[in-house]
Amino acid sequence: MADTPATNGVNFPLEIHDLTAGYHKKPVLWGIDLQVPKGKLVGIVGPNGAGKSTLIKAIMGLVPPSSGWVKIFGKPYNENRRRVGYVPQRESVDWDFPVTVMDVVMMGRYGHVGWFKRPNKADREIARDCLDKVKMLPFAKRQISNLSGGQQQRVFLARALAQESDIYFMDEPFAGVDAATETAIIALLHELREKGKTLLVVHHDLPTARNYFDQLLLLNMRVVAYGETEEVFTYDLLQKTYGGRLTILSEVADAVGQRAK
Amino acid sequence: MSEFIPAFEWQRVMVEPWAENLSTTFWIVLMGFLITAACGLIGNYLILRRMALVGDAISHSVLPGLAIAFLLSHSLNTLPMFIGALGAGILTTVLIELIHKKTRVKQDSAIGITFSTLFAIGVILISFGQTDAVHLDAECVLYGEIAFVPLDLVQTELGPGALSVVEKIPGLNSEIFLNGNRLTIAPPSVIRMAVVTGITLLLIVVFYKELLVTSFDSGLSSSLGINSTVVHYALMAMLSVIIVSAFEAVGAILVIAMLILPGATASLLAHRLPPMFGITVVHALLSAVGGIHLATWLNCSPAGAMVVAGSVLFGLAWVFSPSQGLLRRWLGRELDELNEEELDRLAKGV
């Protein structure tokens, strides 16, 4: 029976069944079914308004689902919260906020620290290591408003690393970053995957999506296709995802053409 | 000097308040400091969460809460007043959220609708209470009077034995606390405010990381299991308690100023929360002391003068802030122009 996920759910870091969610009683996502295996780097692509961010938020309970369920390693989100790392969209926070780079990365440790307690020396060490991994350690004491877009994104990634999670959800980590940061991020994602982490990444750039991800989730309010990148990155499926949007389609044609070469 | 502005006499303005009226001055300054510090500390979070107007709203809409508490308990005792204000504060928060979320009305309009409606209801309710022996009116909620603070002192008679002990304690043996054989503990409003300020500080220290992460990134905080809604309501509840313990002395209107000015000043001078809290407290102290001298000079309301003193401090921070002050910008521009000239020279190969 599909309604008893405990029997096989442990095999999947992320399992979603018949999830419908949205805002103001207006669903943005309809009947999402998904089973993501361990150690995969999954790109979530689709047009604007397809519900890519909403899907991530619904998985983490930030947007209440109107039906269906989500399991993280076979348990409801709230019971396995510590195994989940989150990178929100960079624009979702105020970068003039009076905190330093180190303060932001330390927030990644808060889920491990617990109420009433302060992060300790070990937490600070972990935060420093994570900053070092994204090459932002020299900026640790900087106020965050003095950072470039790429640097801000690296700080957010360091914070997610500091969460020491097993599954990561990242909302447009490549948006508005410089080429060097993009390369650094993709290297980091591959490194995490080698360690057996599962990563779901919202991505808006189709041509690069094909190179970056093991698997793709083509989303347009419903799951259009989900599978290995080679199998789902086809003209037909992408047209089904993006509809008749010409500019996008010509991009897709280019991308598919590149692959044919 | 014109007839409106009295001449500034050093002796009268700066010395006499402390030399001749030490007890009165002390309690007024202490009360002003405690109020500004408590309002400023919580105000830092209001500013960071872009909720400065919510402070404005709650400081008006506590009125119906106070009126209902007064009509039910027939007294102006602390406990019913606190409960009434808490209820009204939380109701305000709920109504703002409700109007904002369930209609197309934007948040600022929702705030405007909520607090003006609740305040109007308060005005109506208060007129019902006028026949009672105890008096509550809208004016006292809006304006308050900090000069009345030292009129109501809790004092205790000391026996000869206790008196000789107290006289030996440095600090206590002054006219602030000792008048003949009567020991002054403090005006009840000051004790109440001290407790509220202390609790505010304690909560900010204990819940530092929860307040920080919910203010900075509510998405992350929810994903970590820190409920931003709960933190939001707790903050609003604390704000209501601070406002009601302050309104008697400075009134709702000046509370609004004290919620915003210290935090805004601190944000110009520091880039992390802990030093901002430190600056907030210093700002509160300087406002209170500056205010009492300004009030003595101009012979005006001390509470109003404290707010003006706080505004002057904000102005000074604006001009002299090391990182973003006007002075720095003017100097910085000159430096930039110099560099351009130098670049030009270099480009021309001179």
Coordinates of C-alpha atoms in Angstrom, one line a residue:
Chain A
M1 CA 0.0 0.0 0.0
A2 CA 1.4 3.4 -1.0
D3 CA 0.2 5.0 2.2
T4 CA 2.6 3.1 4.5
P5 CA 5.9 4.6 3.6
A6 CA 7.8 3.3 6.7
T7 CA 8.2 -0.1 5.0
N8 CA 10.4 1.2 2.2
G9 CA 10.8 4.9 3.0
V10 CA 14.1 4.5 4.8
N11 CA 15.8 3.7 1.5
F12 CA 15.0 7.1 0.3
P13 CA 16.4 10.3 1.8
L14 CA 13.4 12.1 0.3
E15 CA 10.0 10.6 -0.4
I16 CA 7.0 12.7 -1.4
H17 CA 3.5 11.3 -2.0
D18 CA 0.6 13.2 -3.6
L19 CA 1.7 16.5 -2.3
T20 CA -0.5 19.5 -3.0
A21 CA 0.5 22.9 -1.6
G22 CA 0.1 26.6 -2.3
Y23 CA -0.7 30.0 -1.0
H24 CA -4.1 31.5 -0.1
K25 CA -5.8 28.2 -0.8
K26 CA -4.6 28.5 -4.4
P27 CA -2.4 25.4 -5.1
V28 CA 0.9 26.0 -6.8
L29 CA 1.9 22.3 -6.7
W30 CA -0.4 19.5 -7.6
G31 CA -0.1 15.8 -6.7
I32 CA 3.7 15.7 -6.5
D33 CA 5.1 12.1 -6.2
L34 CA 8.8 11.8 -5.8
Q35 CA 11.4 9.3 -4.5
V36 CA 15.0 10.6 -4.5
P37 CA 17.7 8.0 -3.8
K38 CA 20.8 8.6 -1.7
G39 CA 23.9 10.4 -3.0
K40 CA 22.2 12.1 -5.9
L41 CA 22.7 15.7 -7.1
V42 CA 19.3 16.6 -8.4
G43 CA 18.5 19.8 -10.3
I44 CA 15.0 21.2 -10.1
V45 CA 14.2 23.1 -13.3
G46 CA 11.0 24.7 -14.7
P47 CA 9.6 28.1 -15.9
N48 CA 8.9 31.0 -13.5
G49 CA 6.0 30.3 -11.3
A50 CA 6.4 26.5 -11.8
G51 CA 6.6 26.1 -8.0
K52 CA 10.3 25.2 -7.7
S53 CA 10.8 27.3 -4.5
T54 CA 7.4 26.3 -3.2
L55 CA 8.3 22.6 -3.5
I56 CA 11.4 23.1 -1.3
K57 CA 9.4 25.1 1.2
A58 CA 6.6 22.6 1.2
I59 CA 9.1 19.8 1.9
M60 CA 10.4 21.7 4.9
G61 CA 6.9 22.6 6.1
L62 CA 7.4 26.3 5.5
V63 CA 4.4 26.2 3.2
P64 CA 1.6 24.0 4.7
P65 CA 0.5 21.2 2.4
S66 CA -3.2 20.8 1.7
S67 CA -2.8 17.1 1.0
G68 CA -0.2 14.4 0.8
W69 CA 2.9 13.8 2.8
V70 CA 6.7 14.2 2.9
K71 CA 9.2 11.9 4.5
I72 CA 12.8 12.6 5.2
F73 CA 14.7 9.3 5.7
G74 CA 11.4 7.7 6.4
K75 CA 10.2 10.1 9.0
P76 CA 8.2 13.3 9.0
Y77 CA 10.2 16.5 8.5
N78 CA 9.9 17.6 12.2
E79 CA 11.5 14.4 13.4
N80 CA 14.4 14.5 11.1
R81 CA 15.0 18.2 10.9
R82 CA 18.6 18.0 11.9
R83 CA 19.4 15.9 8.9
V84 CA 18.2 18.7 6.6
G85 CA 20.3 21.7 5.4
Y86 CA 18.7 24.7 3.7
V87 CA 20.0 27.4 1.5
P88 CA 17.3 30.0 0.9
Q89 CA 17.3 32.5 -2.0
R90 CA 20.0 35.1 -1.4
E91 CA 17.5 37.9 -1.8
S92 CA 15.2 36.6 0.9
V93 CA 17.3 38.2 3.7
D94 CA 18.4 41.8 4.4
W95 CA 22.1 42.0 3.7
D96 CA 22.4 45.3 5.8
F97 CA 21.6 43.3 8.9
P98 CA 24.1 44.0 11.7
V99 CA 25.8 40.6 11.7
T100 CA 29.3 39.4 10.6
V101 CA 30.0 36.6 8.2
M102 CA 30.9 34.4 11.2
D103 CA 27.6 35.2 12.9
V104 CA 25.7 34.0 9.8
V105 CA 27.6 30.8 9.5
M106 CA 27.1 30.1 13.3
M107 CA 23.3 30.2 12.6
G108 CA 23.9 26.9 10.8
R109 CA 24.8 25.4 14.2
Y110 CA 21.7 26.7 16.0
G111 CA 19.8 23.5 15.2
H112 CA 22.4 21.5 17.0
V113 CA 22.8 23.8 20.0
G114 CA 19.2 23.7 21.4
W115 CA 17.2 26.3 23.4
F116 CA 18.8 28.5 26.1
K117 CA 22.3 27.4 25.1
R118 CA 25.2 29.2 23.4
P119 CA 27.2 27.7 20.6
N120 CA 30.5 26.4 22.1
K121 CA 34.1 26.2 20.9
A122 CA 33.5 23.1 18.8
D123 CA 30.6 24.8 17.0
R124 CA 32.9 27.8 16.3
E125 CA 35.6 25.4 14.9
I126 CA 33.1 23.8 12.6
A127 CA 31.9 27.2 11.4
R128 CA 35.5 28.2 10.7
D129 CA 36.2 25.0 8.7
C130 CA 33.1 25.6 6.6
L131 CA 34.1 29.2 5.9
D132 CA 37.5 27.9 4.9
K133 CA 35.9 25.4 2.5
V134 CA 34.2 28.2 0.6
K135 CA 37.4 30.3 0.8
M136 CA 35.7 33.0 2.9
L137 CA 37.6 32.6 6.2
P138 CA 39.5 35.9 5.7
F139 CA 36.1 37.6 5.6
A140 CA 34.9 36.1 8.9
K141 CA 34.8 39.3 10.8
R142 CA 33.3 41.4 8.0
Q143 CA 29.9 42.9 8.2
I144 CA 27.8 41.1 5.6
S145 CA 26.7 44.3 3.7
N146 CA 30.3 44.7 2.4
L147 CA 30.1 41.4 0.4
S148 CA 29.6 40.9 -3.3
G149 CA 26.7 38.7 -4.6
G150 CA 29.1 35.7 -5.1
Q151 CA 30.5 36.2 -1.6
Q152 CA 27.1 36.3 0.0
Q153 CA 26.2 33.0 -1.7
R154 CA 29.4 31.4 -0.4
V155 CA 28.5 32.5 3.1
F156 CA 25.1 30.9 2.7
L157 CA 26.7 27.7 1.5
A158 CA 29.1 27.8 4.4
R159 CA 26.1 28.1 6.7
A160 CA 24.5 25.1 5.1
L161 CA 27.7 23.1 5.5
A162 CA 27.8 24.0 9.1
Q163 CA 24.4 22.4 9.5
E164 CA 26.2 19.0 8.9
S165 CA 23.1 17.6 7.2
D166 CA 22.5 14.5 5.1
I167 CA 20.1 16.1 2.6
Y168 CA 20.4 19.7 1.3
F169 CA 17.8 21.9 -0.3
M170 CA 19.2 24.9 -2.2
D171 CA 17.1 27.6 -3.7
E172 CA 18.9 29.2 -6.8
P173 CA 22.4 29.1 -5.4
F174 CA 23.8 30.1 -8.8
A175 CA 21.6 33.2 -9.2
G176 CA 23.7 36.3 -9.7
V177 CA 27.1 34.9 -8.8
D178 CA 30.4 35.4 -10.7
A179 CA 31.9 32.6 -12.7
A180 CA 34.6 31.8 -10.1
T181 CA 31.9 31.3 -7.4
E182 CA 29.8 29.2 -9.8
T183 CA 32.7 26.9 -10.3
A184 CA 33.5 26.8 -6.6
I185 CA 29.9 26.0 -5.8
I186 CA 29.6 23.2 -8.3
A187 CA 32.9 21.7 -7.0
L188 CA 31.5 21.8 -3.5
L189 CA 28.2 20.2 -4.5
H190 CA 30.2 17.3 -6.1
E191 CA 32.3 16.9 -3.0
L192 CA 29.2 16.7 -0.9
R193 CA 27.7 14.1 -3.2
E194 CA 30.9 12.0 -3.0
K195 CA 30.3 12.0 0.8
G196 CA 26.9 10.4 0.2
K197 CA 24.9 13.5 0.8
T198 CA 21.7 14.1 -1.2
L199 CA 21.2 17.5 -2.8
L200 CA 18.2 19.1 -4.4
V201 CA 19.1 22.4 -6.2
V202 CA 16.7 24.8 -7.8
H203 CA 18.3 26.0 -11.0
H204 CA 17.1 28.4 -13.7
D205 CA 19.7 28.0 -16.4
L206 CA 18.9 25.2 -18.7
P207 CA 22.1 24.9 -20.7
T208 CA 24.2 24.4 -17.6
A209 CA 21.6 22.2 -15.9
R210 CA 22.5 19.4 -18.2
N211 CA 26.2 19.5 -17.2
Y212 CA 25.8 20.1 -13.5
F213 CA 23.3 17.5 -12.3
D214 CA 23.0 13.7 -12.1
Q215 CA 19.3 13.8 -12.2
L216 CA 16.7 16.4 -13.2
L217 CA 13.2 17.1 -11.9
L218 CA 11.3 18.9 -14.6
L219 CA 8.6 20.8 -12.8
N220 CA 5.6 22.9 -13.9
M221 CA 3.1 22.7 -11.1
R222 CA 3.2 19.0 -11.6
V223 CA 6.1 16.7 -12.1
V224 CA 6.6 16.6 -15.8
A225 CA 9.5 14.2 -15.6
Y226 CA 12.1 13.0 -13.1
G227 CA 15.1 10.8 -13.9
E228 CA 18.7 10.7 -15.0
T229 CA 19.7 13.8 -16.8
E230 CA 20.6 12.0 -20.0
E231 CA 17.1 10.5 -20.1
V232 CA 14.9 13.5 -19.3
F233 CA 16.9 16.3 -21.0
T234 CA 15.0 15.9 -24.3
Y235 CA 13.3 18.5 -26.5
D236 CA 9.9 16.9 -26.0
L237 CA 10.0 16.8 -22.2
L238 CA 11.5 20.3 -22.0
Q239 CA 8.8 21.7 -24.3
K240 CA 6.2 20.0 -22.2
T241 CA 7.8 21.7 -19.1
Y242 CA 8.2 25.2 -20.6
G243 CA 5.2 25.2 -22.9
G244 CA 5.5 27.4 -26.0
R245 CA 7.9 30.0 -24.7
L246 CA 9.9 30.7 -27.7
T247 CA 13.1 32.2 -26.3
I248 CA 13.4 29.3 -23.8
L249 CA 12.7 26.8 -26.5
S250 CA 15.4 28.1 -28.8
E251 CA 17.8 27.9 -25.8
V252 CA 16.6 24.3 -25.3
A253 CA 17.2 23.5 -29.0
D254 CA 20.7 24.9 -28.7
A255 CA 21.3 22.8 -25.6
V256 CA 19.9 19.6 -27.1
G257 CA 21.9 20.4 -30.2
Q258 CA 25.1 20.7 -28.2
R259 CA 24.4 17.3 -26.7
A260 CA 23.9 15.8 -30.2
K261 CA 27.4 16.9 -31.2
Chain B
M1 CA 17.6 85.8 24.7
S2 CA 14.0 86.1 23.8
E3 CA 11.2 85.8 26.3
F4 CA 10.5 82.3 25.2
I5 CA 13.9 80.9 25.6
P6 CA 15.3 81.5 29.1
A7 CA 19.0 82.4 29.3
F8 CA 21.3 79.5 29.8
E9 CA 22.7 79.9 33.3
W10 CA 25.3 77.2 34.1
Q11 CA 24.6 77.2 37.8
R12 CA 20.8 77.0 37.5
V13 CA 20.7 74.5 34.6
M14 CA 23.7 72.2 35.2
V15 CA 24.4 72.3 39.0
E16 CA 21.2 73.1 40.8
P17 CA 19.2 70.0 39.8
W18 CA 21.8 67.8 41.4
A19 CA 22.7 70.2 44.3
E20 CA 19.3 71.5 45.4
N21 CA 16.8 68.9 44.2
L22 CA 18.9 65.8 44.3
S23 CA 16.2 63.4 45.2
T24 CA 13.7 64.6 42.6
T25 CA 16.3 64.8 39.9
F26 CA 17.6 61.3 40.7
W27 CA 14.3 59.5 40.5
I28 CA 13.3 61.3 37.3
V29 CA 16.6 60.6 35.6
L30 CA 16.5 56.9 36.8
M31 CA 13.0 56.5 35.5
G32 CA 13.8 58.1 32.2
F33 CA 16.9 56.0 31.8
L34 CA 15.0 52.7 32.6
I35 CA 12.2 53.5 30.2
T36 CA 14.5 54.6 27.3
A37 CA 16.8 51.5 27.9
A38 CA 13.9 49.0 27.9
C39 CA 12.2 50.7 24.9
G40 CA 15.6 51.0 23.1
L41 CA 16.6 47.4 23.6
I42 CA 13.3 45.9 22.3
G43 CA 13.3 48.7 19.7
N44 CA 16.5 47.3 18.1
Y45 CA 14.5 44.2 17.2
L46 CA 11.5 46.3 15.9
I47 CA 13.8 48.2 13.6
L48 CA 15.6 45.1 12.4
R49 CA 12.3 43.4 11.7
R50 CA 11.0 46.5 10.0
M51 CA 8.2 46.8 12.5
A52 CA 8.8 50.2 13.9
L53 CA 5.2 51.1 13.1
V54 CA 3.9 48.2 15.1
G55 CA 5.4 49.8 18.2
D56 CA 3.5 52.9 17.3
A57 CA 0.3 50.8 16.9
I58 CA 0.6 48.9 20.2
S59 CA 1.4 52.0 22.2
H60 CA -2.0 53.4 21.1
S61 CA -4.0 50.2 21.2
V62 CA -3.1 49.3 24.8
L63 CA -5.7 52.0 25.7
P64 CA -8.9 49.7 25.4
G65 CA -7.0 47.0 27.3
L66 CA -6.3 49.4 30.1
A67 CA -9.9 50.7 30.0
I68 CA -11.4 47.2 30.2
A69 CA -9.0 46.2 33.0
F70 CA -10.0 49.4 34.8
L71 CA -13.7 48.9 34.4
L72 CA -13.5 45.3 35.6
S73 CA -11.2 45.8 38.5
H74 CA -12.1 49.4 39.5
S75 CA -8.5 50.1 40.2
L76 CA -5.3 51.2 38.6
N77 CA -3.3 48.5 40.2
T78 CA -0.3 47.1 38.4
L79 CA -1.6 43.5 37.7
P80 CA -4.9 44.2 36.0
M81 CA -3.3 47.0 34.0
F82 CA -0.5 44.6 32.8
I83 CA -3.0 41.9 31.9
G84 CA -5.2 44.4 30.0
A85 CA -2.2 45.8 28.1
L86 CA -0.9 42.3 27.3
G87 CA -4.3 41.3 26.0
A88 CA -4.6 44.4 23.9
G89 CA -1.1 44.1 22.6
I90 CA -1.6 40.5 21.4
L91 CA -5.0 41.4 20.0
T92 CA -3.4 44.2 18.0
T93 CA -0.7 41.8 16.6
V94 CA -3.3 39.2 15.7
L95 CA -5.6 41.7 14.0
I96 CA -2.8 43.2 12.0
E97 CA -1.8 39.7 10.8
L98 CA -5.4 38.7 10.1
I99 CA -6.3 41.8 8.0
H100 CA -2.9 41.6 6.2
K101 CA -3.2 37.9 5.4
K102 CA -6.9 37.5 4.7
T103 CA -7.5 40.6 2.6
R104 CA -5.6 42.5 0.0
V105 CA -4.9 45.3 2.4
K106 CA -1.2 46.0 2.8
Q107 CA 0.6 45.7 6.1
D108 CA 1.0 49.4 6.8
S109 CA -2.7 50.0 6.2
A110 CA -3.6 47.0 8.3
I111 CA -1.6 48.6 11.2
G112 CA -3.4 51.9 10.7
I113 CA -6.8 50.3 10.7
T114 CA -6.1 48.2 13.7
F115 CA -4.6 50.7 16.1
S116 CA -7.0 53.6 15.3
T117 CA -10.0 51.3 15.8
L118 CA -8.7 49.9 19.1
F119 CA -7.8 53.4 20.3
A120 CA -11.2 54.7 19.4
I121 CA -12.8 51.9 21.3
G122 CA -10.6 52.7 24.2
V123 CA -11.7 56.4 24.2
I124 CA -15.4 55.2 24.3
L125 CA -14.7 52.8 27.1
I126 CA -12.9 55.3 29.1
S127 CA -15.9 57.7 29.1
F128 CA -17.9 54.9 30.9
G129 CA -15.4 54.9 33.7
Q130 CA -15.6 58.6 34.5
T131 CA -18.0 58.4 37.4
D132 CA -15.7 56.2 39.4
A133 CA -13.6 57.6 42.2
V134 CA -10.5 56.6 40.4
H135 CA -9.7 58.6 37.3
L136 CA -8.4 57.3 34.0
D137 CA -8.3 59.5 30.8
A138 CA -6.9 59.3 27.3
E139 CA -4.7 62.3 28.0
C140 CA -2.8 60.5 30.7
V141 CA -2.2 57.5 28.5
L142 CA -1.0 59.7 25.6
Y143 CA 1.1 62.2 27.5
G144 CA 1.9 60.9 31.0
E145 CA 4.0 63.0 33.4
I146 CA 7.5 61.9 34.5
A147 CA 7.7 64.8 36.9
F148 CA 5.1 63.1 39.1
V149 CA 7.3 60.1 39.6
P150 CA 9.1 61.3 42.8
L151 CA 5.9 62.4 44.4
D152 CA 5.0 58.9 45.3
L153 CA 7.8 57.4 47.3
V154 CA 7.7 54.1 49.2
Q155 CA 9.3 55.0 52.6
T156 CA 9.9 53.1 55.7
E157 CA 10.5 54.4 59.3
L158 CA 13.8 53.1 60.7
G159 CA 14.5 52.5 64.4
P160 CA 17.6 54.0 65.9
G161 CA 19.5 50.7 65.5
A162 CA 18.7 50.2 61.9
L163 CA 19.3 53.9 61.2
S164 CA 22.9 53.7 62.5
V165 CA 23.5 50.6 60.3
V166 CA 22.0 52.3 57.2
E167 CA 24.0 55.5 57.8
K168 CA 27.2 53.4 57.6
I169 CA 26.4 52.0 54.1
P170 CA 28.0 54.3 51.5
G171 CA 25.6 55.4 48.9
L172 CA 22.5 54.9 51.1
N173 CA 23.6 57.8 53.4
S174 CA 22.4 60.5 51.0
E175 CA 19.4 62.7 50.8
I176 CA 18.1 60.4 48.0
F177 CA 17.4 57.6 50.3
L178 CA 17.6 59.0 53.8
N179 CA 15.3 61.8 55.2
G180 CA 15.6 62.0 58.9
N181 CA 14.9 58.5 60.1
R182 CA 12.8 57.6 57.0
L183 CA 14.4 55.3 54.4
T184 CA 13.2 55.7 50.9
I185 CA 13.0 52.5 48.9
A186 CA 11.9 53.9 45.5
P187 CA 8.8 55.2 43.8
P188 CA 6.7 52.1 42.9
S189 CA 6.6 53.1 39.2
V190 CA 10.5 53.1 39.2
I191 CA 10.6 49.7 40.9
R192 CA 8.1 48.3 38.4
M193 CA 10.1 49.8 35.5
A194 CA 13.4 48.4 36.9
V195 CA 11.9 44.9 37.0
V196 CA 10.5 45.2 33.4
T197 CA 13.8 46.6 32.1
G198 CA 15.7 43.8 33.9
I199 CA 13.4 41.1 32.5
T200 CA 13.7 42.6 29.0
L201 CA 17.5 42.5 29.2
L202 CA 17.4 38.9 30.6
L203 CA 15.1 37.6 27.8
I204 CA 17.3 39.3 25.1
V205 CA 20.4 37.5 26.6
V206 CA 18.7 34.1 27.0
F207 CA 17.0 34.1 23.7
Y208 CA 19.7 35.9 21.8
K209 CA 20.1 33.3 19.0
E210 CA 16.4 32.6 18.6
L211 CA 15.7 36.4 18.2
L212 CA 18.7 36.8 15.9
V213 CA 17.9 34.0 13.5
T214 CA 14.1 34.7 13.3
S215 CA 14.9 38.4 12.6
F216 CA 17.5 37.7 10.0
D217 CA 16.2 34.7 8.1
S218 CA 12.8 33.4 9.1
G219 CA 13.0 30.7 6.4
L220 CA 16.1 29.2 8.0
S221 CA 14.7 29.6 11.5
S222 CA 11.5 27.7 10.6
S223 CA 13.6 25.0 8.9
L224 CA 15.6 24.7 12.2
G225 CA 12.4 24.3 14.2
I226 CA 12.5 27.8 15.8
N227 CA 8.9 29.0 15.3
S228 CA 9.1 32.6 14.1
T229 CA 5.5 33.2 14.9
V230 CA 5.9 32.3 18.5
V231 CA 9.0 34.5 18.8
H232 CA 7.0 37.3 17.1
Y233 CA 4.1 37.1 19.6
A234 CA 6.5 36.9 22.5
L235 CA 8.2 40.0 21.3
M236 CA 4.9 41.8 21.0
A237 CA 3.8 40.7 24.5
M238 CA 7.0 42.0 26.0
L239 CA 6.6 45.3 24.0
S240 CA 3.0 45.7 25.5
V241 CA 4.4 45.2 29.0
I242 CA 7.1 47.8 28.5
I243 CA 4.7 50.3 27.0
V244 CA 2.2 50.0 29.8
S245 CA 4.9 50.3 32.5
A246 CA 6.2 53.4 30.7
F247 CA 3.1 55.2 29.6
E248 CA 2.2 56.5 33.1
A249 CA 5.5 58.4 33.1
V250 CA 6.1 59.4 29.6
G251 CA 2.9 58.6 27.7
A252 CA 2.3 56.6 24.6
I253 CA 3.6 59.2 22.2
L254 CA 7.0 59.5 23.7
V255 CA 7.3 55.8 24.1
I256 CA 7.2 55.6 20.3
A257 CA 10.2 57.9 20.1
M258 CA 12.1 55.9 22.7
L259 CA 11.4 52.7 20.8
I260 CA 13.1 54.0 17.7
L261 CA 15.7 56.6 18.6
P262 CA 18.2 54.5 20.6
G263 CA 18.2 51.6 18.2
A264 CA 18.5 53.9 15.1
T265 CA 21.4 55.8 16.8
A266 CA 23.1 52.4 17.6
S267 CA 22.6 51.2 14.0
L268 CA 24.7 54.2 12.7
L269 CA 27.5 53.4 15.1
A270 CA 27.9 49.6 15.3
H271 CA 27.6 46.7 12.9
R272 CA 26.9 43.9 15.4
L273 CA 24.0 43.4 17.8
P274 CA 26.0 43.2 21.1
P275 CA 27.7 46.6 20.7
M276 CA 24.4 48.0 19.5
F277 CA 22.8 47.0 22.8
G278 CA 25.7 48.7 24.6
I279 CA 25.2 51.9 22.6
T280 CA 21.5 51.7 23.2
V281 CA 22.0 51.7 27.0
V282 CA 24.5 54.6 26.8
H283 CA 22.1 56.5 24.6
A284 CA 19.4 56.0 27.2
L285 CA 21.5 57.3 30.0
L286 CA 22.7 60.3 28.0
S287 CA 19.1 61.1 26.9
A288 CA 17.9 60.9 30.5
V289 CA 20.6 63.2 31.9
G290 CA 20.6 65.5 28.9
G291 CA 16.8 65.7 29.1
I292 CA 16.7 66.7 32.7
H293 CA 19.1 69.6 32.1
L294 CA 17.2 70.7 29.0
A295 CA 14.0 70.6 30.9
T296 CA 15.5 72.7 33.7
W297 CA 16.8 75.2 31.2
L298 CA 13.7 75.6 29.2
N299 CA 11.4 74.9 32.1
C300 CA 9.5 72.3 30.1
S301 CA 8.3 68.7 30.4
P302 CA 11.3 66.4 31.3
A303 CA 9.9 63.5 29.2
G304 CA 9.7 65.6 26.1
A305 CA 13.2 67.1 26.8
M306 CA 14.6 63.5 27.1
V307 CA 13.3 62.6 23.7
V308 CA 14.7 65.8 22.2
A309 CA 18.0 65.0 23.8
G310 CA 17.8 61.5 22.3
S311 CA 17.2 63.1 18.9
V312 CA 20.2 65.3 19.2
L313 CA 22.3 62.2 20.0
F314 CA 20.9 60.6 16.9
G315 CA 21.9 63.7 14.9
L316 CA 25.4 63.6 16.3
A317 CA 25.7 60.0 15.4
W318 CA 24.5 60.8 11.9
V319 CA 27.2 63.5 11.4
F320 CA 30.1 61.7 13.2
S321 CA 29.5 58.0 12.6
P322 CA 32.9 56.6 11.7
S323 CA 31.6 54.3 8.9
Q324 CA 28.7 56.2 7.4
G325 CA 28.6 59.6 9.0
L326 CA 28.1 62.8 7.0
L327 CA 31.5 64.1 8.0
R328 CA 33.1 60.9 6.8
R329 CA 31.3 61.1 3.5
W330 CA 32.3 64.8 2.9
L331 CA 35.9 63.9 3.7
G332 CA 35.7 60.7 1.7
R333 CA 34.5 62.7 -1.3
E334 CA 37.4 65.1 -1.1
L335 CA 39.7 62.1 -1.0
D336 CA 38.0 60.6 -4.0
E337 CA 38.3 63.8 -5.9
L338 CA 42.0 64.0 -5.1
N339 CA 42.5 60.5 -6.3
E340 CA 40.8 61.3 -9.6
E341 CA 43.1 64.3 -10.1
E342 CA 46.1 62.1 -9.4
L343 CA 44.7 59.5 -11.8
D344 CA 44.3 62.2 -14.4
R345 CA 47.9 63.3 -13.9
L346 CA 49.1 59.7 -14.2
A347 CA 47.1 59.1 -17.3
K348 CA 48.6 62.2 -18.9
G349 CA 52.0 61.0 -18.0
V350 CA 52.9 64.1 -16.1

